[in-house]
Coordinates of C-alpha atoms in Angstrom, one line a residue:
M698 CA 0.0 0.0 0.0
V699 CA 1.4 3.4 -0.9
C700 CA 1.4 5.9 1.9
Q701 CA -1.4 8.4 1.1
V702 CA -2.0 11.7 2.9
G703 CA -5.0 13.9 3.1
C704 CA -4.9 17.6 3.9
K705 CA -1.5 19.0 4.9
L706 CA -2.2 19.7 8.6
G707 CA 1.0 18.4 10.1
A708 CA 2.6 15.0 10.8
R709 CA 0.5 11.9 10.2
P710 CA 2.3 9.1 12.0
I711 CA 1.2 5.6 11.2
D712 CA 2.9 3.9 14.1
Q713 CA -0.4 2.9 15.8
H714 CA -1.6 1.2 12.6
I715 CA 1.6 -0.7 12.2
K716 CA 1.7 -1.6 15.9
G717 CA -1.9 -3.1 15.6
F718 CA -1.1 -5.1 12.5
E719 CA 2.1 -6.5 14.1
R720 CA 0.3 -7.4 17.3
L721 CA -2.2 -9.4 15.2
G722 CA 0.7 -11.3 13.6
A723 CA 1.4 -9.4 10.4
N724 CA 4.9 -8.6 9.2
V725 CA 5.0 -4.9 8.2
T726 CA 7.8 -3.1 6.4
V727 CA 8.0 0.4 5.0
E728 CA 10.2 0.9 1.9
K729 CA 10.4 4.0 -0.2
G730 CA 7.0 5.3 0.9
T731 CA 5.2 2.0 0.4
I732 CA 3.9 -0.1 3.2
Y733 CA 4.1 -3.9 2.8
A734 CA 2.0 -6.0 5.2
K735 CA 2.1 -9.8 5.0
A736 CA 0.6 -12.6 7.2
K737 CA -0.2 -16.3 6.7
K738 CA -2.8 -15.8 9.5
L739 CA -3.8 -13.2 12.0
T740 CA -4.5 -14.0 15.7
G741 CA -6.6 -11.9 18.0
C742 CA -4.9 -10.3 21.0
P743 CA -5.2 -7.3 23.4
I744 CA -4.0 -4.0 21.7
Y745 CA -3.6 -0.8 23.6
M746 CA -3.6 2.4 21.6
D747 CA -1.0 4.8 22.8
I748 CA -3.0 7.7 21.4
V749 CA -6.6 7.9 20.3
S750 CA -6.6 7.3 16.5
V751 CA -9.7 7.0 14.3
G752 CA -7.8 5.6 11.4
A753 CA -5.9 3.1 13.4
T754 CA -9.0 2.0 15.3
I755 CA -10.8 1.3 12.0
N756 CA -7.8 -0.5 10.5
I757 CA -7.4 -2.8 13.5
M758 CA -11.1 -3.6 13.5
L759 CA -10.9 -4.5 9.9
A760 CA -7.9 -6.8 10.4
A761 CA -9.3 -8.4 13.5
V762 CA -12.7 -9.3 12.1
L763 CA -11.3 -12.4 10.4
A764 CA -8.5 -13.1 12.8
K765 CA -8.6 -16.2 14.9
G766 CA -9.7 -15.6 18.5
T767 CA -10.6 -12.4 20.3
T768 CA -9.1 -8.9 19.9
I769 CA -9.6 -6.2 22.4
I770 CA -8.8 -2.6 21.4
D771 CA -8.2 -0.4 24.5
N772 CA -8.2 3.4 24.3
A773 CA -10.1 3.1 21.0
A774 CA -11.5 6.1 19.2
K775 CA -15.3 6.7 19.8
E776 CA -16.3 8.8 16.7
P777 CA -19.7 8.0 15.2
H778 CA -18.1 6.6 12.1
I779 CA -16.2 4.1 14.3
V780 CA -19.6 2.8 15.4
D781 CA -20.9 3.0 11.8
V782 CA -18.0 0.8 10.5
A783 CA -18.6 -1.7 13.3
N784 CA -22.3 -1.8 12.5
F785 CA -21.7 -2.3 8.8
L786 CA -19.3 -5.2 9.5
N787 CA -21.7 -6.8 11.9
T788 CA -24.4 -6.8 9.1
M789 CA -22.0 -8.9 7.1
G790 CA -21.5 -11.4 9.9
A791 CA -18.7 -9.8 12.1
D792 CA -18.9 -9.9 15.8
I793 CA -17.9 -6.5 17.1
R794 CA -19.0 -5.2 20.5
G795 CA -18.3 -2.0 22.4
A796 CA -17.9 0.4 19.4
G797 CA -18.5 3.9 20.6
T798 CA -16.7 3.2 23.9
D799 CA -13.0 3.2 24.6
V800 CA -12.9 -0.6 24.7
I801 CA -13.9 -2.6 21.6
K802 CA -14.1 -6.3 21.5
I803 CA -13.8 -8.2 18.2
N804 CA -14.5 -12.0 18.1
G805 CA -13.0 -13.3 14.9
V806 CA -15.3 -15.1 12.5
E807 CA -14.6 -17.5 9.6
K808 CA -16.0 -15.3 6.9
L809 CA -18.0 -12.3 6.0
S810 CA -21.1 -12.4 3.8
G811 CA -21.9 -10.0 1.0
N812 CA -25.3 -8.8 -0.3
A813 CA -25.8 -6.7 2.8
T814 CA -27.9 -3.5 2.7
Y815 CA -26.7 -0.7 4.9
S816 CA -27.4 3.0 5.3
V817 CA -24.4 5.1 6.1
V818 CA -24.6 7.4 9.1
P819 CA -25.1 11.1 8.3
D820 CA -21.9 13.2 8.4
Q821 CA -21.9 15.2 11.6
I822 CA -19.0 17.4 10.3
E823 CA -21.0 18.5 7.2
A824 CA -24.1 19.1 9.4
G825 CA -21.9 21.1 11.9
T826 CA -20.5 23.2 9.1
F827 CA -24.0 24.4 8.1
M828 CA -24.9 24.9 11.8
L829 CA -21.9 27.3 12.1
A830 CA -22.8 28.9 8.8
A831 CA -26.1 29.9 10.3
V832 CA -24.4 31.6 13.3
A833 CA -21.7 33.4 11.2
T834 CA -24.3 34.8 8.7
K835 CA -27.0 35.6 11.3
G836 CA -29.1 33.2 9.4
D837 CA -31.8 30.6 10.1
L838 CA -31.2 27.0 8.8
V839 CA -33.0 23.7 9.2
I840 CA -30.7 20.7 8.7
K841 CA -32.6 17.4 8.1
N842 CA -31.5 13.8 8.2
C843 CA -28.9 14.3 10.9
I844 CA -28.3 12.6 14.2
T845 CA -28.4 15.4 16.8
K846 CA -26.8 13.3 19.5
H847 CA -23.6 13.5 17.4
L848 CA -23.8 17.3 17.3
E849 CA -23.9 17.9 21.1
S850 CA -20.4 19.5 21.4
I851 CA -21.2 21.9 18.5
T852 CA -24.6 22.7 19.8
A853 CA -23.2 23.6 23.2
K854 CA -20.7 26.1 21.7
I855 CA -23.3 27.6 19.4
I856 CA -25.5 28.3 22.4
E857 CA -22.5 29.7 24.3
V858 CA -21.8 32.2 21.6
G859 CA -25.4 33.4 21.5
G860 CA -27.0 31.2 18.8
N861 CA -30.2 29.3 19.1
V862 CA -30.6 25.6 18.6
E863 CA -33.9 23.6 18.3
D864 CA -33.4 19.8 18.5
N865 CA -36.0 17.8 16.6
I866 CA -34.3 14.4 17.0
D867 CA -33.7 13.8 13.2
S868 CA -33.4 17.4 12.2
I869 CA -32.0 20.5 13.9
R870 CA -32.7 24.2 13.4
V871 CA -30.0 26.8 14.1
W872 CA -30.5 30.5 14.0
C873 CA -28.8 33.6 15.2
N874 CA -30.0 37.2 15.1
K875 CA -27.1 39.1 16.7
R876 CA -23.4 39.3 16.7
P877 CA -21.8 36.2 18.3
N878 CA -20.3 36.3 21.7
K879 CA -16.6 35.6 22.4
A880 CA -15.6 32.0 23.4
T881 CA -12.7 29.7 24.1
I882 CA -12.5 26.5 22.1
K883 CA -10.2 23.5 22.6
T884 CA -10.4 20.7 20.0
L885 CA -10.5 17.1 21.4
P886 CA -11.3 13.6 20.2
Y887 CA -15.1 12.8 20.1
P888 CA -17.2 13.6 22.1
G889 CA -15.2 16.8 22.5
F890 CA -15.3 19.7 20.0
P891 CA -14.1 18.3 16.7
T892 CA -10.9 19.5 15.0
D893 CA -12.7 19.3 11.7
L894 CA -15.1 22.1 12.7
Q895 CA -12.3 24.3 14.2
P896 CA -11.8 26.5 11.0
Q897 CA -15.6 27.0 10.6
M898 CA -15.8 28.1 14.3
G899 CA -12.9 30.3 13.6
V900 CA -15.0 32.3 11.2
V901 CA -17.7 32.7 13.8
L902 CA -15.1 33.9 16.4
S903 CA -13.6 36.3 13.9
L904 CA -16.9 38.1 13.9
A905 CA -17.6 37.8 17.6
N906 CA -18.0 40.6 20.1
G907 CA -14.7 40.4 22.0
N908 CA -11.5 38.4 22.1
S909 CA -11.6 34.7 21.7
M910 CA -9.1 31.8 21.6
I911 CA -8.9 28.4 19.9
H912 CA -6.4 25.8 21.0
E913 CA -5.8 23.0 18.5
S914 CA -4.8 19.8 20.3
I915 CA -4.9 17.4 17.3
W916 CA -3.0 18.9 14.4
D917 CA 0.1 21.0 14.2
S918 CA -0.8 23.1 11.2
R919 CA -4.5 23.8 11.3
F920 CA -4.5 27.6 11.3
Q921 CA -3.5 28.2 7.7
Y922 CA -6.9 29.5 7.0
T923 CA -6.4 32.4 9.4
E924 CA -4.2 34.2 6.9
E925 CA -7.0 34.1 4.3
L926 CA -9.5 35.4 6.8
N927 CA -7.1 38.3 7.7
R928 CA -7.2 39.2 3.9
M929 CA -10.9 39.6 4.4
G930 CA -10.5 42.0 7.4
A931 CA -10.3 39.6 10.3
K932 CA -7.8 40.2 13.1
I933 CA -6.3 36.8 14.0
N934 CA -2.9 36.0 15.4
A935 CA -2.0 32.3 15.1
Q936 CA 0.9 31.1 17.1
G937 CA 1.8 27.4 17.0
K938 CA -1.3 25.4 18.1
S939 CA -3.2 28.4 19.3
A940 CA -4.9 31.3 17.6
F941 CA -6.2 34.5 19.1
F942 CA -9.2 36.3 17.6
E943 CA -10.0 40.0 18.0
G944 CA -13.6 40.1 16.7
V945 CA -14.4 42.5 14.0
K946 CA -17.9 43.8 13.0
K947 CA -17.7 42.6 9.4
L948 CA -15.6 40.8 6.8
T949 CA -15.0 42.1 3.3
G950 CA -14.9 39.9 0.2
A951 CA -11.5 39.1 -1.3
P952 CA -9.7 36.5 -3.4
V953 CA -8.7 33.7 -1.0
Y954 CA -7.1 30.2 -1.3
S955 CA -8.3 27.0 0.3
S956 CA -5.4 25.3 1.9
D957 CA -7.3 22.2 3.0
L958 CA -10.8 20.7 3.1
R959 CA -12.2 22.3 6.3
A960 CA -10.4 25.6 5.6
G961 CA -12.2 25.7 2.3
A962 CA -15.6 25.2 4.0
A963 CA -14.7 28.0 6.4
L964 CA -13.9 30.3 3.6
V965 CA -17.3 29.5 2.0
I966 CA -18.9 30.6 5.2
A967 CA -16.8 33.7 5.5
G968 CA -17.6 34.7 1.9
T969 CA -21.3 34.2 2.6
A970 CA -21.1 36.4 5.7
A971 CA -18.8 39.1 4.1
D972 CA -19.7 42.3 2.3
G973 CA -18.9 42.1 -1.4
I974 CA -17.7 39.3 -3.6
T975 CA -15.3 36.5 -2.4
E976 CA -13.5 34.3 -4.9
I977 CA -12.2 31.0 -3.5
Y978 CA -9.5 29.0 -5.2
N979 CA -8.3 25.4 -4.9
L980 CA -11.8 24.1 -4.9
E981 CA -10.7 20.5 -5.2
H982 CA -10.1 20.5 -1.4
I983 CA -13.8 21.5 -0.7
D984 CA -15.2 19.0 -3.3
R985 CA -13.4 16.1 -1.4
G986 CA -15.6 16.5 1.6
Y987 CA -18.7 18.4 0.5
E988 CA -20.8 17.0 -2.3
N989 CA -22.4 19.8 -4.4
I990 CA -21.9 22.4 -1.7
E991 CA -22.8 25.2 -4.1
E992 CA -26.3 23.7 -4.4
K993 CA -26.8 23.6 -0.6
R994 CA -27.3 27.3 -0.2
F995 CA -27.5 29.3 3.0
Y996 CA -28.4 32.9 3.3
S997 CA -27.6 35.7 5.8
N998 CA -29.9 38.6 6.7
N999 CA -28.0 40.7 4.2
V1000 CA -28.7 38.4 1.3
T1001 CA -32.0 38.4 -0.5
V1002 CA -33.7 35.0 -0.9
P1003 CA -35.6 35.1 -4.2
N1004 CA -39.3 34.3 -4.1
S1005 CA -41.0 31.8 -6.3
P1006 CA -42.3 33.2 -9.6
A1007 CA -45.8 34.5 -9.5
D1008 CA -46.9 31.9 -12.1
V1009 CA -45.7 28.8 -10.4
G1010 CA -48.3 26.3 -11.6
T1011 CA -51.8 25.2 -11.0
G1012 CA -53.0 25.3 -7.4
V1013 CA -49.7 26.4 -5.9
E1014 CA -49.4 29.7 -4.1
E1015 CA -46.4 32.0 -4.3
A1016 CA -44.1 31.4 -1.3
D1017 CA -40.5 31.4 -0.3
M1018 CA -38.8 28.1 -1.1
P1019 CA -37.2 26.4 1.9
Q1020 CA -33.4 26.3 2.1
E1021 CA -32.5 23.0 3.7
H1022 CA -29.5 20.7 4.0
V1023 CA -29.0 17.8 1.5
I1024 CA -32.5 17.6 0.2
H1025 CA -35.5 19.9 -0.1
R1026 CA -38.6 18.8 1.9
I1027 CA -41.7 20.7 0.7
R1028 CA -44.7 20.5 3.0
L1029 CA -47.9 20.6 1.0
S1030 CA -51.4 20.9 2.6
Y1031 CA -54.4 19.8 0.5
E1032 CA -58.1 20.4 0.4
G1033 CA -60.9 18.4 -1.1
L1034 CA -59.5 14.9 -0.5
E1035 CA -59.8 12.7 2.6
N1036 CA -57.4 10.0 1.7
I1037 CA -54.6 10.7 -0.8
D1038 CA -53.2 8.1 -3.1
A1039 CA -49.5 9.0 -3.1
D1040 CA -48.8 6.7 -6.0
N1041 CA -50.7 9.1 -8.2
L1042 CA -48.8 12.2 -7.2
T1043 CA -46.7 13.7 -10.1
Y1044 CA -44.3 16.6 -10.6
T1045 CA -44.4 18.6 -13.8
N1046 CA -41.6 21.0 -14.6
A1047 CA -41.5 24.0 -16.9
N1048 CA -40.6 21.9 -19.9
G1049 CA -43.7 19.8 -19.5
V1050 CA -41.9 16.7 -18.3
T1051 CA -43.9 14.8 -15.7
R1052 CA -42.5 12.3 -13.3
P1053 CA -44.0 10.4 -10.4
L1054 CA -43.0 11.8 -7.0
N1055 CA -42.6 8.3 -5.6
G1056 CA -40.0 7.3 -8.1
A1057 CA -36.3 6.6 -7.4
S1058 CA -35.5 10.2 -7.0
Y1059 CA -38.4 11.1 -4.7
T1060 CA -40.0 9.8 -1.5
F1061 CA -42.8 11.1 0.6
E1062 CA -44.8 10.4 3.7
G1063 CA -48.3 11.2 4.7
E1064 CA -49.1 13.2 7.8
E1065 CA -52.8 13.5 8.6
D1066 CA -53.9 16.5 6.5
A1067 CA -50.6 17.0 4.8
V1068 CA -48.1 15.3 2.5
I1069 CA -44.3 15.7 2.9
V1070 CA -42.7 15.6 -0.5
T1071 CA -39.0 14.9 -0.3
T1072 CA -37.1 15.6 -3.5
D1073 CA -33.4 15.8 -4.6
M1074 CA -34.2 18.6 -7.0
T1075 CA -32.1 21.7 -6.6
Y1076 CA -33.4 25.0 -5.4
D1077 CA -33.0 26.5 -8.9
D1078 CA -35.2 23.7 -10.3
W1079 CA -38.1 24.8 -8.0
V1080 CA -37.6 28.5 -8.3
A1081 CA -36.7 28.9 -12.0
S1082 CA -38.8 26.2 -13.5
G1083 CA -42.1 26.5 -11.7
Y1084 CA -44.0 23.4 -10.8
E1085 CA -47.4 21.9 -10.3
I1086 CA -48.6 19.0 -8.2
G1087 CA -51.3 16.8 -9.7
A1088 CA -53.5 14.4 -7.8
G1089 CA -56.9 14.7 -9.5
E1090 CA -59.6 17.3 -10.0
G1091 CA -60.6 19.5 -7.1
I1092 CA -57.4 19.0 -5.2
V1093 CA -55.7 22.2 -4.2
F1094 CA -52.1 22.1 -2.9
K1095 CA -50.3 24.9 -1.3
E1096 CA -46.9 25.1 0.3
T1097 CA -47.0 25.5 4.0
G1098 CA -43.3 25.5 4.8

């Protein structure tokens, strides 16, 4: 295996990975940047992680699943995606227990079975990015299809800086109508404040009322984004693994460069909150971690959200289209029908193309006197094209939020 690196955030030692493989019985060598691991068989054993490592925990779990006997990982990482990998492997026949705690027990099995169906856990870092965007822009966002339990450390800090959070179990609303308060942040392994949301929080603190500090305890070089924020008018002094923020009242658009994935996301937030136009370069970093981020739009109080066109289609009133995370969920009330046959619902765009709303790209669910239509259509599709919902004569739909 060739040694691969992600963002350039500092040293990425692989000693815990190698230690785990060797404890299980593999022979590991590193030659000219390439890792060679060989084993006739792997045997389960206790493994103590000298430091908490997400990647090493996952790699050891993967190796131990088919090892003979029992492997116990002590001081294991507890991130949600550790639990997710364990759950996925268990659906294929693995026997992994304790994922999400600091001790994971893996009983080796003879084989894993394919043809498993599994739904991947929502990304708490992507959700957290949009939560912090709402605070930085003094906006109001509803983020759906998230696990709010995974967002508790972010939620706590958002409330501390003066934001508002409404937890709806599988969705979360975040809004802020004033300048953020100052705060002190220290990044820690889960369930602490995540390092992958540190730059995004840095944008919030750059606009805060007062002096703030972030201490980065995971990576050596995670403050590269602060130079770009300073181009936009921020006052940040980064020294080693700490950064000091003197909050300013506003940022101003400027050409900026994304040095890594989360720095790029932070600059998107900064550009949205700033006066004027911001141009962000090195977009390949952002695209690695945020799928179609340009279609998941968020707005500040200083940005106009366009209304639907006046002629939006039969039976649909003019209304602001909702801006939501990942997908758009349009709530439609209806009159003149007691029981709705959702299989007959259709969507017609401006080009006259009609598709069923219950097809592969659409799902819905009934709620007493309403229908929740969930689509993967973009905001522009709804606003620019116009639409109509058809379910038979005498049925009047209108959007209710």
